[in-house]
């Protein structure tokens, strides 16, 4: 089992910054593909960023590329999302995600989500 707990959400003005953190227990972050997703009211959940367990290759959604950075702190077993130049359309609940490979297949684990609100 993998448990994920997000923190760091809040309310900011357009152009502001937030840093989200995901505390991981049950598995080492270095062994997991980790990601951040978001879901706005009435919209589908979309991937914001991802980071591989081996090598740390990162990937970003088109809507946020250039404004966010995902990182992993293996010593603290956390995955972070630094978000800059925030826009009102970034308002959503942000979820941490972990993919675990079992012999029976891949299982996704999710955190409870943290609200990010960008408004003037």
PDB file of C-alpha atoms in Angstrom:
ATOM      1  CA  UNK A   1       0.000   0.000   0.000  1.00  0.00           C
ATOM      2  CA  UNK A   2       1.033   3.540  -0.730  1.00  0.00           C
ATOM      3  CA  UNK A   3      -0.309   6.546   1.135  1.00  0.00           C
ATOM      4  CA  UNK A   4      -0.119  10.054  -0.260  1.00  0.00           C
ATOM      5  CA  UNK A   5      -0.793  13.269   1.634  1.00  0.00           C
ATOM      6  CA  UNK A   6      -0.760  16.621  -0.153  1.00  0.00           C
ATOM      7  CA  UNK A   7      -0.133  19.994   1.419  1.00  0.00           C
ATOM      8  CA  UNK A   8       0.647  23.537   0.344  1.00  0.00           C
ATOM      9  CA  UNK A   9      -2.530  24.579  -1.420  1.00  0.00           C
ATOM     10  CA  UNK A  10      -4.160  27.923  -0.829  1.00  0.00           C
ATOM     11  CA  UNK A  11      -5.344  31.154  -2.384  1.00  0.00           C
ATOM     12  CA  UNK A  12      -3.098  33.481  -4.366  1.00  0.00           C
ATOM     13  CA  UNK A  13      -3.448  36.416  -6.722  1.00  0.00           C
ATOM     14  CA  UNK A  14      -2.732  36.013 -10.426  1.00  0.00           C
ATOM     15  CA  UNK A  15       1.008  35.961 -10.991  1.00  0.00           C
ATOM     16  CA  UNK A  16       1.651  34.475  -7.583  1.00  0.00           C
ATOM     17  CA  UNK A  17       3.389  31.237  -6.646  1.00  0.00           C
ATOM     18  CA  UNK A  18       2.611  28.153  -4.619  1.00  0.00           C
ATOM     19  CA  UNK A  19       4.593  25.066  -3.701  1.00  0.00           C
ATOM     20  CA  UNK A  20       2.689  21.842  -3.264  1.00  0.00           C
ATOM     21  CA  UNK A  21       4.165  18.888  -1.463  1.00  0.00           C
ATOM     22  CA  UNK A  22       3.183  15.225  -1.428  1.00  0.00           C
ATOM     23  CA  UNK A  23       4.362  13.067   1.452  1.00  0.00           C
ATOM     24  CA  UNK A  24       4.680   9.433   0.415  1.00  0.00           C
ATOM     25  CA  UNK A  25       4.615   6.428   2.717  1.00  0.00           C
ATOM     26  CA  UNK A  26       4.695   2.738   1.963  1.00  0.00           C
ATOM     27  CA  UNK A  27       7.180   2.941  -0.907  1.00  0.00           C
ATOM     28  CA  UNK A  28      10.319   4.900  -1.685  1.00  0.00           C
ATOM     29  CA  UNK A  29       9.683   7.770  -4.080  1.00  0.00           C
ATOM     30  CA  UNK A  30      12.799   6.765  -6.001  1.00  0.00           C
ATOM     31  CA  UNK A  31      11.015   3.586  -7.080  1.00  0.00           C
ATOM     32  CA  UNK A  32       7.797   5.230  -8.230  1.00  0.00           C
ATOM     33  CA  UNK A  33       6.512   7.181 -11.162  1.00  0.00           C
ATOM     34  CA  UNK A  34       4.920  10.153  -9.440  1.00  0.00           C
ATOM     35  CA  UNK A  35       2.625  12.773 -10.818  1.00  0.00           C
ATOM     36  CA  UNK A  36       0.425  15.737 -10.085  1.00  0.00           C
ATOM     37  CA  UNK A  37      -3.052  16.023 -11.543  1.00  0.00           C
ATOM     38  CA  UNK A  38      -5.721  18.653 -11.170  1.00  0.00           C
ATOM     39  CA  UNK A  39      -9.464  18.800 -11.496  1.00  0.00           C
ATOM     40  CA  UNK A  40     -11.551  21.922 -11.807  1.00  0.00           C
ATOM     41  CA  UNK A  41     -15.317  21.909 -11.191  1.00  0.00           C
ATOM     42  CA  UNK A  42     -17.158  20.338 -14.108  1.00  0.00           C
ATOM     43  CA  UNK A  43     -13.952  19.310 -15.858  1.00  0.00           C
ATOM     44  CA  UNK A  44     -12.032  16.076 -16.221  1.00  0.00           C
ATOM     45  CA  UNK A  45      -8.932  15.374 -14.180  1.00  0.00           C
ATOM     46  CA  UNK A  46      -5.839  16.328 -16.154  1.00  0.00           C
ATOM     47  CA  UNK A  47      -2.160  15.597 -15.707  1.00  0.00           C
ATOM     48  CA  UNK A  48      -0.082  18.578 -14.636  1.00  0.00           C
ATOM     49  CA  UNK A  49       3.351  17.017 -14.293  1.00  0.00           C
ATOM     50  CA  UNK A  50       5.120  13.705 -13.834  1.00  0.00           C
ATOM     51  CA  UNK A  51       8.522  12.461 -12.748  1.00  0.00           C
ATOM     52  CA  UNK A  52      10.054   9.055 -13.295  1.00  0.00           C
ATOM     53  CA  UNK A  53      11.469   7.046 -10.438  1.00  0.00           C
ATOM     54  CA  UNK A  54      14.635   6.051 -12.259  1.00  0.00           C
ATOM     55  CA  UNK A  55      16.602   8.921 -13.713  1.00  0.00           C
ATOM     56  CA  UNK A  56      14.049  11.541 -12.746  1.00  0.00           C
ATOM     57  CA  UNK A  57      12.896  12.438 -16.236  1.00  0.00           C
ATOM     58  CA  UNK A  58      10.082  14.971 -15.994  1.00  0.00           C
ATOM     59  CA  UNK A  59       7.082  15.776 -18.173  1.00  0.00           C
ATOM     60  CA  UNK A  60       4.534  18.587 -18.117  1.00  0.00           C
ATOM     61  CA  UNK A  61       1.087  19.336 -19.419  1.00  0.00           C
ATOM     62  CA  UNK A  62       0.836  21.923 -22.173  1.00  0.00           C
ATOM     63  CA  UNK A  63      -1.226  24.281 -20.007  1.00  0.00           C
ATOM     64  CA  UNK A  64       1.485  24.604 -17.357  1.00  0.00           C
ATOM     65  CA  UNK A  65       4.772  23.972 -19.178  1.00  0.00           C
ATOM     66  CA  UNK A  66       7.288  26.679 -18.374  1.00  0.00           C
ATOM     67  CA  UNK A  67       5.446  27.747 -15.225  1.00  0.00           C
ATOM     68  CA  UNK A  68       5.711  24.680 -12.992  1.00  0.00           C
ATOM     69  CA  UNK A  69       8.467  22.343 -11.898  1.00  0.00           C
ATOM     70  CA  UNK A  70       8.122  18.908 -10.355  1.00  0.00           C
ATOM     71  CA  UNK A  71      10.861  17.566  -8.132  1.00  0.00           C
ATOM     72  CA  UNK A  72      11.510  14.669  -5.832  1.00  0.00           C
ATOM     73  CA  UNK A  73      13.247  14.654  -2.453  1.00  0.00           C
ATOM     74  CA  UNK A  74      14.185  11.040  -1.870  1.00  0.00           C
ATOM     75  CA  UNK A  75      15.605  11.749   1.574  1.00  0.00           C
ATOM     76  CA  UNK A  76      12.237  13.096   2.722  1.00  0.00           C
ATOM     77  CA  UNK A  77      10.216  10.772   0.470  1.00  0.00           C
ATOM     78  CA  UNK A  78       8.293  13.684  -0.934  1.00  0.00           C
ATOM     79  CA  UNK A  79       7.373  14.956  -4.370  1.00  0.00           C
ATOM     80  CA  UNK A  80       6.935  18.675  -4.855  1.00  0.00           C
ATOM     81  CA  UNK A  81       5.313  20.934  -7.405  1.00  0.00           C
ATOM     82  CA  UNK A  82       6.541  24.501  -7.656  1.00  0.00           C
ATOM     83  CA  UNK A  83       3.986  26.645  -9.458  1.00  0.00           C
ATOM     84  CA  UNK A  84       4.803  30.152 -10.658  1.00  0.00           C
ATOM     85  CA  UNK A  85       2.975  32.807 -12.659  1.00  0.00           C
ATOM     86  CA  UNK A  86      -0.324  31.332 -11.591  1.00  0.00           C
ATOM     87  CA  UNK A  87      -3.438  32.132 -13.587  1.00  0.00           C
ATOM     88  CA  UNK A  88      -7.123  32.002 -12.642  1.00  0.00           C
ATOM     89  CA  UNK A  89      -7.489  28.978 -14.917  1.00  0.00           C
ATOM     90  CA  UNK A  90      -5.062  27.107 -12.655  1.00  0.00           C
ATOM     91  CA  UNK A  91      -7.758  27.049 -10.001  1.00  0.00           C
ATOM     92  CA  UNK A  92      -8.508  23.408  -9.198  1.00  0.00           C
ATOM     93  CA  UNK A  93      -8.063  20.637  -6.680  1.00  0.00           C
ATOM     94  CA  UNK A  94      -4.574  19.234  -7.122  1.00  0.00           C
ATOM     95  CA  UNK A  95      -3.967  15.546  -6.543  1.00  0.00           C
ATOM     96  CA  UNK A  96      -0.755  13.622  -6.012  1.00  0.00           C
ATOM     97  CA  UNK A  97      -0.522  10.324  -7.866  1.00  0.00           C
ATOM     98  CA  UNK A  98       1.762   7.299  -7.623  1.00  0.00           C
ATOM     99  CA  UNK A  99       1.962   4.434 -10.084  1.00  0.00           C
ATOM    100  CA  UNK A 100       3.049   1.105  -8.643  1.00  0.00           C
ATOM    101  CA  UNK A 101       3.936  -1.882 -10.784  1.00  0.00           C
ATOM    102  CA  UNK A 102       2.639  -5.129  -9.370  1.00  0.00           C
ATOM    103  CA  UNK A 103       2.895  -8.497 -11.084  1.00  0.00           C
ATOM    104  CA  UNK A 104      -0.841  -8.218 -11.691  1.00  0.00           C
ATOM    105  CA  UNK A 105      -0.500  -4.819 -13.329  1.00  0.00           C
ATOM    106  CA  UNK A 106      -0.178  -1.121 -12.560  1.00  0.00           C
ATOM    107  CA  UNK A 107      -2.135   0.338  -9.672  1.00  0.00           C
ATOM    108  CA  UNK A 108      -2.676   4.049  -9.167  1.00  0.00           C
ATOM    109  CA  UNK A 109      -2.750   5.629  -5.738  1.00  0.00           C
ATOM    110  CA  UNK A 110      -4.166   9.076  -5.032  1.00  0.00           C
ATOM    111  CA  UNK A 111      -3.977  11.624  -2.282  1.00  0.00           C
ATOM    112  CA  UNK A 112      -7.014  13.426  -0.929  1.00  0.00           C
ATOM    113  CA  UNK A 113      -6.273  16.572  -2.909  1.00  0.00           C
ATOM    114  CA  UNK A 114      -5.415  20.148  -2.023  1.00  0.00           C
ATOM    115  CA  UNK A 115      -7.310  23.212  -3.245  1.00  0.00           C
ATOM    116  CA  UNK A 116      -5.525  25.875  -5.263  1.00  0.00           C
ATOM    117  CA  UNK A 117      -7.454  29.074  -5.928  1.00  0.00           C
ATOM    118  CA  UNK A 118      -6.093  31.878  -8.099  1.00  0.00           C
ATOM    119  CA  UNK A 119      -8.179  35.041  -8.085  1.00  0.00           C
ATOM    120  CA  UNK A 120      -7.847  38.771  -7.793  1.00  0.00           C
TER     121      UNK A 120
END
